[in-house]
Amino acid sequence: MKIWRGLAVAGLVVGLGGVAAGRVEAQRLPGGVRPEHYSLTITPDLKAATFAGSETIDVVLDAPSKTITLNAAEIEFGAVKAWAGESATATANAGILRSAQNDNQRGGGAANGASDAQDAVVTLDAAKEQATLTFARTLPAGRVTLAIEYKGILNDKLRGFYLSKTKARRYGVTQFEATDARRAFPSFDEPALKATFDVTLVVDANDTAISNTQIVSDMAGPAPGKHTVVFAQTPRMSTYLVAWLVGDFKCSEGKTDGVAIRVCATPDKVKLTRFALDSAKETLHDYDRYFGIKYPMAKLDLVAVPDFEAGAMENFGCITFRETDLLVDKKAGALAAKKEVAETVAHEMAHQWFGDLVTMEWWDNLWLNEGFATWMETKEAAKAHPKWKYDQDAAVEMDSTMDEDAGRTTRAIRARAETPDEINESFDGIAYGKAGAVIGMVENWVGDEVFRRGVHEYLTEHSYGNATAEDFWNTQARVSGLAVDQMMRSFVEQPGVPLVRFGSGVGEAIPVTQGRFFLAAPTTRPVGNAAWTIPICLKDGGCKLLRPEETMLTGTTGAAFFYANAGDKGYYRTDYSVGQLKAIVANAETKLTVEERIGLLGDRWALMQASEGSVGEFLDLALGVKADPNATVLESALGKIGAIKARIATDGDRKRLDELVRREFGGVYVGLGKGGRHESDENADLRETLFEALGRAGDPKVLAEAVSVTNALLAGQKPADAAVVDAAVALVAAKGDAAMYEKMLRVAQTATDPDLKEDALHTLTRFQAPELVARTLEYAVSDAVRSQDRGTLIARLLSRRETQDQAWAFVEQHWAEIERKATENSGARIVAAAGAFCTVERRDEVVSFFGAHPVASAERALAKSIDSINDCVALRAAQEPELRQWLDAHGGQ
Ligand SMILES: [Zn+2]
């Protein structure tokens, strides 16, 4: 799955995932039963929002038993039978085309053919999402076939088999990860219980159907006005990767390495599929070579779904996406939108090997899926689009992940995940960002080709099966001959970020200490003695493995310039001796890469928040990079100055900080000149970054230009200066009136381009006039907004200082309605956004409100939000006088 990035709150990474309703107890299946094959016939009724299911499951019993327990949720059971031996269809399935009529008789029909078939009594345990089938006569050990007739509902909660709507019609689509296949078919719904699947869909005559594999037969009937679509048998795979979609999809088609690739959307949007198709074709070819294992399915479909909770989902051979993550205008689309699509396609396709072909044994090792896909998406997208700065994005992302991981309430990469709530909450910045960074650190240490060979061996050994963390790092250790197992274990099993401190050294040895870093003042830190095995890679000096007990970094070159995180590939914070730091800062622009400069800024900013260094020292460093030729570095510095304004400064000091930004950066902006046909991308990026920062700081010339750019845009004219359009609209909206709001609302409601629609929707949250904030909040819970977007709109208003009080009052007053109408994920998003408050009063309100109204899958999110508020309060108390002093000394009024 790919986390959807619609919300970025300073210092917070918001974790998403499908969410279960209510609290559910730990509930693994009892074991002793292994499924081998499912035969499913599903007949949806889109109008009634229901479906009928008929399935047979071939299982193997380890011992004789009178009961079999499997997973089922919101399923109404009909006839259930079992008999010893194989089903008639299971052996005949592979490669044989069956008539639609025969096919339709599979489930129940097969049961009639078995002479020793017996009926089951079904007992439901709704809390455990399980059904127990009890039989009068003991079933023998060995092969048993179950035949189950059942009914289910097409829900509106974006999970299981659910309903999605456009203006034109209804669709039935699936999202099973993590634990929702059980809502579509009774199943042994755990990742290690792999089986093969035959899927048959009985749909309306004019409807299309898509599933994991290619269609092997499509015939009219059985009822008038219906047709029956039979899909080829899948390879062995986990239940959470099964998928099907019913409705009216149109596709663009291509082929790579003999594999048919389609990118599909609702008919009005098929024109936006070309870019993703090109990306998918190139990525498939690259991955075939990288993994040294050919893509394991005969076809690959990538399908955009109008209502979709996550960013995308890697169903084997049938990847589903939020529309914004797959559809973009190949010619006119914004660069940011294209980047997102290329990256998401690369992420989900990496899962076809890492996740689908080889799957984690259990959800506690979810990081094996998500960490790898997160790392691979950047590698592949950067290779395909070398000018799009993916490596810089990765450096920015690692910085924010380390901030998230430096809280007291973080978790280890591998952590308990037993209940659906715990499993869903583990789709967070640790499983994605941190695990991805750790994998990148391993590759950087052992070398690209050695790492690739390790990946190939691991995948080959576990193809169509399951694996654990140990399997991965033992293989990498064996192939590389390095202590990858020790290194990875220390990062995967211990929570938190290492801080590595270097002392002044002589010759070839440098004193070094390490410990766990907390983004909090020393007095509030827990004590502990965590230590890691860390490959420390020196600038121009190779990597040295620092073990927990070591206090000297030996074999260093003793060169005058010492920088201990080459390429910004290491997942650790650094602190240097005074002399080392002075040399680094003095040479930052000439000797450090862009990623290293981003890392340096991040480390100093983090140390300041931990009360090591003052806000003034950090501002000196940030102003020192004001003429940096790279926009990402500049943006990083300005973003942190913005955080000082929001989290540390008083109202009076906020004005003085604005003046400082105008004074220091105004000249740099003017020096960049105007945009034009021959402007370099880098210059345009720098101008955009400074335009936005100066506008926020109240620069009158920039604000006047923002108004004229926005007016032209709203009047339907092509913007004269494309680089600053987004920033201009955001700036003007902050002070915008009802007339402008109306225009933006109309775009949000009528745009057919998903990217433009989402931009407009998000721009609504920029308006700060109280009556417009109220309108956006009301709009968020109205039927005009898709349920996947409700929580995001509220969370965005809640995360900004200017609107958070009003948004909080609304949340408190309208909670019942929000809970009822939004997807449960929205609740977790809102809890996370509440962490942007910075007062003791609000903290207490947040604690008591969510104490009284617990939110599913948001237990850790709440703890983190409270942590974050506490840290902000402490930071303000410690640094606010420092800030005033520094501003006094730097000429502010
Ligand atoms: Zn993923």
Short mmCIF file of C-alpha atoms in Angstrom, two decimals, residues 15 17-20 22-23 420-422 424-426 815 824-833 850 853-866:
data_model
loop_
_atom_site.label_atom_id
_atom_site.label_comp_id
_atom_site.label_asym_id
_atom_site.label_seq_id
_atom_site.Cartn_x
_atom_site.Cartn_y
_atom_site.Cartn_z
CA GLY A 15 0.16 7.44 9.28
CA GLY A 17 -4.13 2.62 6.69
CA GLY A 18 -7.50 0.93 6.44
CA VAL A 19 -9.21 1.12 9.79
CA ALA A 20 -11.46 -1.29 11.61
CA GLY A 22 -14.44 -0.51 17.12
CA ARG A 23 -12.00 -2.41 19.29
CA PRO A 420 -6.78 -5.25 13.02
CA ASP A 421 -6.40 -1.88 14.79
CA GLU A 422 -2.77 -2.52 15.63
CA ASN A 424 -3.71 -0.83 10.52
CA GLU A 425 -1.86 1.64 12.69
CA SER A 426 1.45 0.07 11.74
CA TRP A 815 -17.79 14.63 16.31
CA GLU A 824 -12.45 5.62 10.00
CA ASN A 825 -9.04 6.67 8.75
CA SER A 826 -10.18 10.25 8.87
CA GLY A 827 -10.38 9.97 12.63
CA ALA A 828 -6.72 9.00 12.86
CA ARG A 829 -5.81 11.92 10.59
CA ILE A 830 -7.67 14.35 12.82
CA VAL A 831 -6.02 12.94 15.97
CA ALA A 832 -2.60 13.37 14.37
CA ALA A 833 -3.35 16.94 13.27
CA PHE A 850 -10.23 11.69 22.65
CA HIS A 853 -14.27 9.54 22.17
CA PRO A 854 -11.65 6.89 21.38
CA VAL A 855 -10.68 6.70 17.72
CA ALA A 856 -10.03 3.36 16.03
CA SER A 857 -6.41 2.67 15.00
CA ALA A 858 -5.23 5.94 16.54
CA GLU A 859 -3.89 4.91 19.90
CA ARG A 860 -0.27 5.66 19.06
CA ALA A 861 -1.25 8.70 17.00
CA LEU A 862 -2.87 10.19 20.10
CA ALA A 863 0.16 9.48 22.28
CA LYS A 864 2.36 11.10 19.63
CA SER A 865 0.15 14.15 19.37
CA ILE A 866 0.28 14.68 23.11
#
